[in-house]
Amino acid sequence: MNLTLHTNSVHDLKGAARRWRHAKFQFLVIALSVSLLTALISVLLQVGVVVGSDRPDFVGSKAKLVTLVRTNMSNIVKPVKGYHAEKLEKVEGVSKVAKLGVERSQIKVGKTLSDEVNIGFLNETLIELLTLPSDLKSLETNTQSVFVTAGFWQKYLSDFNVDEKPQITIYDTKTPYIVAGIVPDSMSRWSTLEIGVYAHDSQLEHFAPFRLTEREKADPQKLQNNIVYTRNYLRGAPQYYVFAKIEPGISIPDLMGAYGLVDLDVGNTVEFVEEQHKLLITEGVELNPITKNKILAQWQALLFLSSILLLAIVSSLLYSQIGQLIQRKKELTIKRAIGAKKADLFKECSLELLPNLIVSQVVSFGLYSFALTQMSNSETLTTYFQTEALAVDLALFIPVSLLVCLLLCAVFSLPYLSAMRRMTLSSSKSDSLTSSQLRVLKYSAFLQKVMLVTSVFLMTLTVHEIKKVADANTYSLDVIEFQVLSENYVALSENFKAGNFDNRFANKTAISFDSFVNPVAMRDTVSIEGQTKNAVEATSLHVSGNLFALANIKLLAGKSEMSRDEAVVNQHLALRFAKQLELTNLDDLLGLKLVVGGFMNTKVVEIAGIVENVPHYGFSNRERPMLYKPFSTIPTLLERGFFALIQQPHADDFEQFLTSWADENAGSYSIERESLVSRQLFNMEYLENTTRRSALLVSGILALLLLFNIFHISRTNLQLEEKRLGALLAIGANKKALSIQNGLAQVVPFFVTLPVVLLGVVISRRFLEDNLQVNIVNGQHFLIAVAVTFSLITLINILCAKHFLSRPISRML
Amino acid sequence: MDLERQSVMQKSVPRTLINLQNVSKNFVSGKVSYHAVRNANLQITEGDMASIRGTSGSGKTTLLCIIGLLESLSGGQYDLCDFPTTQLKEKQLSILRNKNIGWIFQNFNLINDLTVAQNVCAPLRYNKSLSSKAYTALVTDALTEVGMLEKANAFPSQLSGGQQQRVAIARAIINKPDIILADEPTGNLDKENSAKVMSLLQRLNQSGATILVVTHDLDIANMFPIQYQMDDGTLSRLHV
């Protein structure tokens, strides 16, 4: 007789392989649960560490901001194709054009990262104007070099050590450019330049030269060199930016009045102009508290969803283990009788779990990497986090992985170890469970039903509600924009103010001093009356009240029609004030008096309404405070024209009407018809691309897992009831009737779970509603979830019972 | 306490293996308390072959489980091989179960997914003083003793009841325990197989093993030189 007995470890491993061969389903459930758990904890910790950090500069936490640049810098940004500088150069009286502008371009860095970014362009004139080091002038001759902003560097290139001056190539539509240096982020914000003069006009003759200072009068040639024009093409709406250096003490209103400027913005001192021609390291930027709160809220939502998942996984494992206990009780008792210690059983359980742990940890690493990639690619998150901060971190993953493995071994062994106390080898009692085990089974089953309803509910919400909201907010407006410019603009605007168009095209037109899509806006300092210290800089637009309805800008509170002493603010600005006044309800802000101070005058207005945040600026996704003033309050000085929106299909009629009207009233004029205005809300894109997909994935996996568990619960219950069912069948009960009875047996317990689900939903509202921008307490979807879940559980129970009872009756007795 | 060394040393000296003094066991279910064993006194010395008879529900299996360290006491004192079991920790009790006790059950209680050899080997795996190299020889000896060596690679489901019980006996003796406890060892067997099992137990006793059997079968009980009677939780010795 050939007798081979392996060593203990080999014996245990072979036993594990044998067991999982017979329990493939359970193997999958455990492996999936554990991989989800590990990935989830790793991601949460990683994001949590960043969000939880109280460093004000966590945006730049891993790479300090580099303000400017290298000694002997040889290159600077050069305009790339598509830039319209040549048109500007034809303008009479301008000898040089500073090509400081912004374009949206597809940039590729390395092999994997690609994103749309803004590229800034500089030229010699601007370098001189901004008193940048003179040796930068030569950069213009090198067309293969670019400057990047500090933000770009942090986001994509922070792996490089700036001190080593690495040669980095980035690609703009396959054209390679060498990164020549880093400029601060403020370079891409016009307001921080020394002075920026804005006009919305496409005709350059509207710009007059600045009044000369005494010194400049003595040197007219220098004036020419100091005036810089730039042009920015966005969706066909041209803008010109003029940058000039002015001496301190010049009266801005005088300057504007004298030269017919429509808007003027005085920025701060150029912070990046440094005398030192070497690398300067400065502190990171302070994170806007609102931004931080937003991230924290997102993290809380993630945490909440994860805790649901965690609860489901733990309860599922517990149930699964107690189910296993029923099957293995005899084996465990025998082992106990022959002298197995708890440590022996723990070791056996752990070895048994080895295949699960290996598979699950490999899968979890994949999930963890996938989640981080998804998060890194989401626009919102990369706005706030560095890519580097969200990269795979083995120093974090490995301890989490070990911890989860240990926890799993404990969860896996505990039911066995605790059950060992009350085991009997009497054949009549060996199949029964203790009352505490039955209690755990009952609560675990209850919990899983709650989880299932909740996850199906979240799924229906995810699929329907978020999609609905996203669709409702991502659309092309059915309007056409007309731009009317005239020398006789006063008469024109008075005519509009009188509502002539409104009467003819009632509810189909809206007028705005600034374009809806691409406005050339003014900046005002806005503060609550009596609290001028906490002033906020807001972008002002003069609009007619029906602009909001026509442009589908949602009114959140109050009214959209404004009298001359009223204004509408966007949610961003409203929240700033609400925070200052510690108010929680936007309605409480209505009627609040604001002091609006521009460079022309100061005025007190009341908040008449609050509208949602809308990105008025074509390529800026950032929310900004907006103040909408009544169109009728445009200072005469500034009126040179206006924009009008008209709904399709009335555009042709409106153009005809507008032309005939302008012929009569406007003197010399120009009317430009713009293409359809497209409105894509950034948040909705984010919702579509990230939140919806993630929520769907999480709830889908959760629901699948729980469905498996419901099947398991049903099977375990049947095993517990085996003898009773066998006895009933033996005395003539019908198998079909028993199956249906089994399916319906959970009606009462199921509906008992509903109040708990409702409670969970109400609690979840706080965490999720603001972040997902959906109405969590949605009765219709809740009912759908209940109906779907109930049907699924009933069906599973019936099928399970049918299969279970198909065995010969003798085997059940 | 070095149980392992002490248990080996004490094997050479004849001694009282089981000493129960006023042992009682109560089961509480809700508000109802049930006395399964009442003030039981029992002494089994090395080399004894004793039986405990009683009707169903008389508490004999509970008493055997107490003796086999599968149940705790509600009251009284129990010394196994001179070890005061009430003062021992779970780990020490496990060592006693492994090295000092061999169990034989009415329904055999073999692990179905292990082969005969693996089942017999199971107690050795929990005996830390043994190297795995010794397993094969010990299992071969035990199976030879019960006449089941030719079935070493079979699974329990491929064996008859009598064969399964012989495998269970092999498992019970593999660690050469001080005492073998048998709970209705012939309860599931026919007469022929019952006789074989009893003959095997007697042979083991003659070779030095101490055996305590619980049974409701008077014919079986009467085969033992020392007999106890269990009635409604009360244990009394029969003088035969």
mmCIF file of N, CA and C in Angstrom, chain A residues 1-3 5-8 11 18-19 330-331 334-342 344-345 348 421-423 425 427, chain B residues 70 91 94 97-98 103 105 107 109-111 113-114 117 122-123 125-126 128 132 135-136 139-140 149-150 152-153 171:
data_model
loop_
_atom_site.group_PDB
_atom_site.id
_atom_site.type_symbol
_atom_site.label_atom_id
_atom_site.label_comp_id
_atom_site.label_asym_id
_atom_site.label_seq_id
_atom_site.Cartn_x
_atom_site.Cartn_y
_atom_site.Cartn_z
ATOM 1 N N MET A 1 0.853 -1.201 0.000
ATOM 2 C CA MET A 1 0.000 0.000 0.000
ATOM 3 C C MET A 1 0.883 1.244 0.000
ATOM 4 N N ASN A 2 0.684 2.041 -1.010
ATOM 5 C CA ASN A 2 1.467 3.271 -1.111
ATOM 6 C C ASN A 2 0.779 4.386 -0.321
ATOM 7 N N LEU A 3 1.378 4.803 0.756
ATOM 8 C CA LEU A 3 0.752 5.784 1.653
ATOM 9 C C LEU A 3 1.580 7.080 1.647
ATOM 10 N N LEU A 5 1.656 10.878 3.046
ATOM 11 C CA LEU A 5 1.061 11.901 3.920
ATOM 12 C C LEU A 5 1.946 13.143 3.896
ATOM 13 N N HIS A 6 1.351 14.238 3.491
ATOM 14 C CA HIS A 6 2.123 15.473 3.321
ATOM 15 C C HIS A 6 2.372 16.136 4.666
ATOM 16 N N THR A 7 3.275 17.113 4.594
ATOM 17 C CA THR A 7 3.495 17.927 5.791
ATOM 18 C C THR A 7 2.243 18.762 6.048
ATOM 19 N N ASN A 8 2.163 19.326 7.239
ATOM 20 C CA ASN A 8 0.935 20.038 7.629
ATOM 21 C C ASN A 8 0.573 21.160 6.663
ATOM 22 N N HIS A 11 -0.571 19.874 3.362
ATOM 23 C CA HIS A 11 -1.881 19.254 3.591
ATOM 24 C C HIS A 11 -2.967 20.341 3.642
ATOM 25 N N ARG A 18 -8.911 22.033 -2.524
ATOM 26 C CA ARG A 18 -10.037 21.110 -2.665
ATOM 27 C C ARG A 18 -11.365 21.805 -2.292
ATOM 28 N N ARG A 19 -11.283 22.608 -1.208
ATOM 29 C CA ARG A 19 -12.501 23.276 -0.740
ATOM 30 C C ARG A 19 -13.005 24.303 -1.758
ATOM 31 N N LYS A 330 -19.429 19.949 11.629
ATOM 32 C CA LYS A 330 -19.031 18.623 12.054
ATOM 33 C C LYS A 330 -17.502 18.486 11.990
ATOM 34 N N GLU A 331 -16.961 18.946 10.883
ATOM 35 C CA GLU A 331 -15.514 18.859 10.694
ATOM 36 C C GLU A 331 -14.771 19.593 11.812
ATOM 37 N N ILE A 334 -15.020 17.744 15.124
ATOM 38 C CA ILE A 334 -14.118 16.586 15.162
ATOM 39 C C ILE A 334 -12.694 17.070 15.449
ATOM 40 N N LYS A 335 -12.309 18.134 14.759
ATOM 41 C CA LYS A 335 -10.958 18.643 14.960
ATOM 42 C C LYS A 335 -10.768 19.087 16.404
ATOM 43 N N ARG A 336 -11.824 19.661 16.948
ATOM 44 C CA ARG A 336 -11.732 20.095 18.337
ATOM 45 C C ARG A 336 -11.553 18.879 19.245
ATOM 46 N N ALA A 337 -12.329 17.829 18.954
ATOM 47 C CA ALA A 337 -12.283 16.641 19.799
ATOM 48 C C ALA A 337 -10.922 15.957 19.745
ATOM 49 N N ILE A 338 -10.260 16.066 18.599
ATOM 50 C CA ILE A 338 -8.961 15.399 18.503
ATOM 51 C C ILE A 338 -7.820 16.321 18.882
ATOM 52 N N GLY A 339 -8.162 17.510 19.417
ATOM 53 C CA GLY A 339 -7.128 18.319 20.049
ATOM 54 C C GLY A 339 -6.657 19.548 19.300
ATOM 55 N N ALA A 340 -7.444 20.012 18.292
ATOM 56 C CA ALA A 340 -7.022 21.224 17.571
ATOM 57 C C ALA A 340 -7.160 22.438 18.478
ATOM 58 N N LYS A 341 -6.125 23.276 18.460
ATOM 59 C CA LYS A 341 -6.201 24.517 19.238
ATOM 60 C C LYS A 341 -6.753 25.618 18.338
ATOM 61 N N LYS A 342 -7.109 26.742 18.973
ATOM 62 C CA LYS A 342 -7.625 27.861 18.182
ATOM 63 C C LYS A 342 -6.570 28.341 17.199
ATOM 64 N N ASP A 344 -4.331 26.618 15.810
ATOM 65 C CA ASP A 344 -4.244 25.689 14.678
ATOM 66 C C ASP A 344 -5.318 26.004 13.649
ATOM 67 N N LEU A 345 -6.528 26.244 14.163
ATOM 68 C CA LEU A 345 -7.630 26.526 13.236
ATOM 69 C C LEU A 345 -7.420 27.856 12.524
ATOM 70 N N GLU A 348 -5.051 27.229 9.815
ATOM 71 C CA GLU A 348 -5.702 26.510 8.713
ATOM 72 C C GLU A 348 -6.571 27.447 7.880
ATOM 73 N N ARG A 421 -17.001 26.724 20.922
ATOM 74 C CA ARG A 421 -17.360 26.624 22.336
ATOM 75 C C ARG A 421 -18.583 25.762 22.583
ATOM 76 N N ARG A 422 -19.525 25.859 21.671
ATOM 77 C CA ARG A 422 -20.805 25.191 21.935
ATOM 78 C C ARG A 422 -21.090 24.075 20.940
ATOM 79 N N MET A 423 -20.080 23.369 20.565
ATOM 80 C CA MET A 423 -20.331 22.314 19.588
ATOM 81 C C MET A 423 -20.573 20.987 20.274
ATOM 82 N N LEU A 425 -21.157 16.757 19.373
ATOM 83 C CA LEU A 425 -21.034 15.759 18.319
ATOM 84 C C LEU A 425 -22.228 14.826 18.280
ATOM 85 N N SER A 427 -25.430 13.465 17.048
ATOM 86 C CA SER A 427 -25.924 13.560 15.672
ATOM 87 C C SER A 427 -27.203 14.371 15.585
ATOM 88 N N LEU B 70 -15.054 18.087 26.213
ATOM 89 C CA LEU B 70 -15.829 18.800 25.198
ATOM 90 C C LEU B 70 -16.901 19.671 25.837
ATOM 91 N N LYS B 91 -6.064 26.242 25.704
ATOM 92 C CA LYS B 91 -4.937 25.702 24.960
ATOM 93 C C LYS B 91 -4.437 24.405 25.628
ATOM 94 N N SER B 94 -6.751 21.600 25.017
ATOM 95 C CA SER B 94 -6.570 21.062 23.663
ATOM 96 C C SER B 94 -5.445 20.032 23.647
ATOM 97 N N ARG B 97 -6.722 16.879 25.198
ATOM 98 C CA ARG B 97 -7.619 16.182 24.260
ATOM 99 C C ARG B 97 -6.818 15.450 23.193
ATOM 100 N N ASN B 98 -5.743 16.115 22.764
ATOM 101 C CA ASN B 98 -4.965 15.551 21.673
ATOM 102 C C ASN B 98 -4.130 14.342 22.114
ATOM 103 N N TRP B 103 -11.110 9.580 20.945
ATOM 104 C CA TRP B 103 -12.585 9.558 20.869
ATOM 105 C C TRP B 103 -13.072 8.577 19.801
ATOM 106 N N PHE B 105 -16.930 7.737 18.129
ATOM 107 C CA PHE B 105 -18.324 8.211 18.161
ATOM 108 C C PHE B 105 -19.265 7.201 17.522
ATOM 109 N N ASN B 107 -21.607 7.870 15.371
ATOM 110 C CA ASN B 107 -21.730 8.084 13.920
ATOM 111 C C ASN B 107 -20.360 8.304 13.272
ATOM 112 N N ASN B 109 -17.993 10.043 12.757
ATOM 113 C CA ASN B 109 -17.425 11.393 12.648
ATOM 114 C C ASN B 109 -16.070 11.430 11.948
ATOM 115 N N LEU B 110 -16.035 10.814 10.800
ATOM 116 C CA LEU B 110 -14.834 10.962 9.973
ATOM 117 C C LEU B 110 -15.031 12.185 9.081
ATOM 118 N N ILE B 111 -13.930 12.801 8.689
ATOM 119 C CA ILE B 111 -14.047 13.969 7.804
ATOM 120 C C ILE B 111 -14.140 13.454 6.373
ATOM 121 N N ASP B 113 -14.077 14.640 3.340
ATOM 122 C CA ASP B 113 -13.226 14.955 2.187
ATOM 123 C C ASP B 113 -11.750 14.591 2.424
ATOM 124 N N LEU B 114 -11.494 13.859 3.493
ATOM 125 C CA LEU B 114 -10.142 13.335 3.709
ATOM 126 C C LEU B 114 -10.156 11.825 3.503
ATOM 127 N N ALA B 117 -6.406 7.443 5.453
ATOM 128 C CA ALA B 117 -5.093 7.732 6.044
ATOM 129 C C ALA B 117 -5.039 9.155 6.588
ATOM 130 N N ALA B 122 -4.990 12.880 11.228
ATOM 131 C CA ALA B 122 -5.417 14.208 11.717
ATOM 132 C C ALA B 122 -4.933 14.527 13.133
ATOM 133 N N PRO B 123 -5.063 13.636 14.124
ATOM 134 C CA PRO B 123 -4.600 13.997 15.473
ATOM 135 C C PRO B 123 -3.095 14.263 15.520
ATOM 136 N N ARG B 125 -1.344 15.764 13.366
ATOM 137 C CA ARG B 125 -1.061 17.119 12.853
ATOM 138 C C ARG B 125 -1.186 18.175 13.958
ATOM 139 N N TYR B 126 -1.970 17.849 14.993
ATOM 140 C CA TYR B 126 -2.100 18.797 16.104
ATOM 141 C C TYR B 126 -1.167 18.457 17.261
ATOM 142 N N LYS B 128 2.318 18.767 18.359
ATOM 143 C CA LYS B 128 3.492 19.537 17.936
ATOM 144 C C LYS B 128 4.816 18.823 18.232
ATOM 145 N N SER B 132 6.569 15.577 10.937
ATOM 146 C CA SER B 132 5.691 15.041 9.890
ATOM 147 C C SER B 132 6.307 13.807 9.215
ATOM 148 N N TYR B 135 4.702 10.547 10.388
ATOM 149 C CA TYR B 135 3.276 10.325 10.135
ATOM 150 C C TYR B 135 3.011 8.975 9.468
ATOM 151 N N THR B 136 3.742 8.727 8.393
ATOM 152 C CA THR B 136 3.433 7.552 7.577
ATOM 153 C C THR B 136 3.549 6.270 8.410
ATOM 154 N N VAL B 139 0.680 6.056 11.041
ATOM 155 C CA VAL B 139 -0.622 5.779 10.418
ATOM 156 C C VAL B 139 -0.672 4.343 9.935
ATOM 157 N N THR B 140 0.432 3.881 9.355
ATOM 158 C CA THR B 140 0.475 2.495 8.888
ATOM 159 C C THR B 140 0.253 1.539 10.058
ATOM 160 N N LEU B 149 -5.553 -1.220 6.609
ATOM 161 C CA LEU B 149 -4.456 -0.641 5.831
ATOM 162 C C LEU B 149 -4.750 -0.658 4.331
ATOM 163 N N GLU B 150 -5.413 -1.706 3.901
ATOM 164 C CA GLU B 150 -5.670 -1.793 2.441
ATOM 165 C C GLU B 150 -6.644 -0.715 1.959
ATOM 166 N N ALA B 152 -6.460 2.450 2.978
ATOM 167 C CA ALA B 152 -5.859 3.719 3.433
ATOM 168 C C ALA B 152 -6.162 4.898 2.516
ATOM 169 N N ASN B 153 -6.247 4.634 1.220
ATOM 170 C CA ASN B 153 -6.474 5.763 0.300
ATOM 171 C C ASN B 153 -7.942 5.928 -0.097
ATOM 172 N N ARG B 171 -7.972 6.202 14.405
ATOM 173 C CA ARG B 171 -7.716 7.620 14.689
ATOM 174 C C ARG B 171 -7.612 7.849 16.201
#
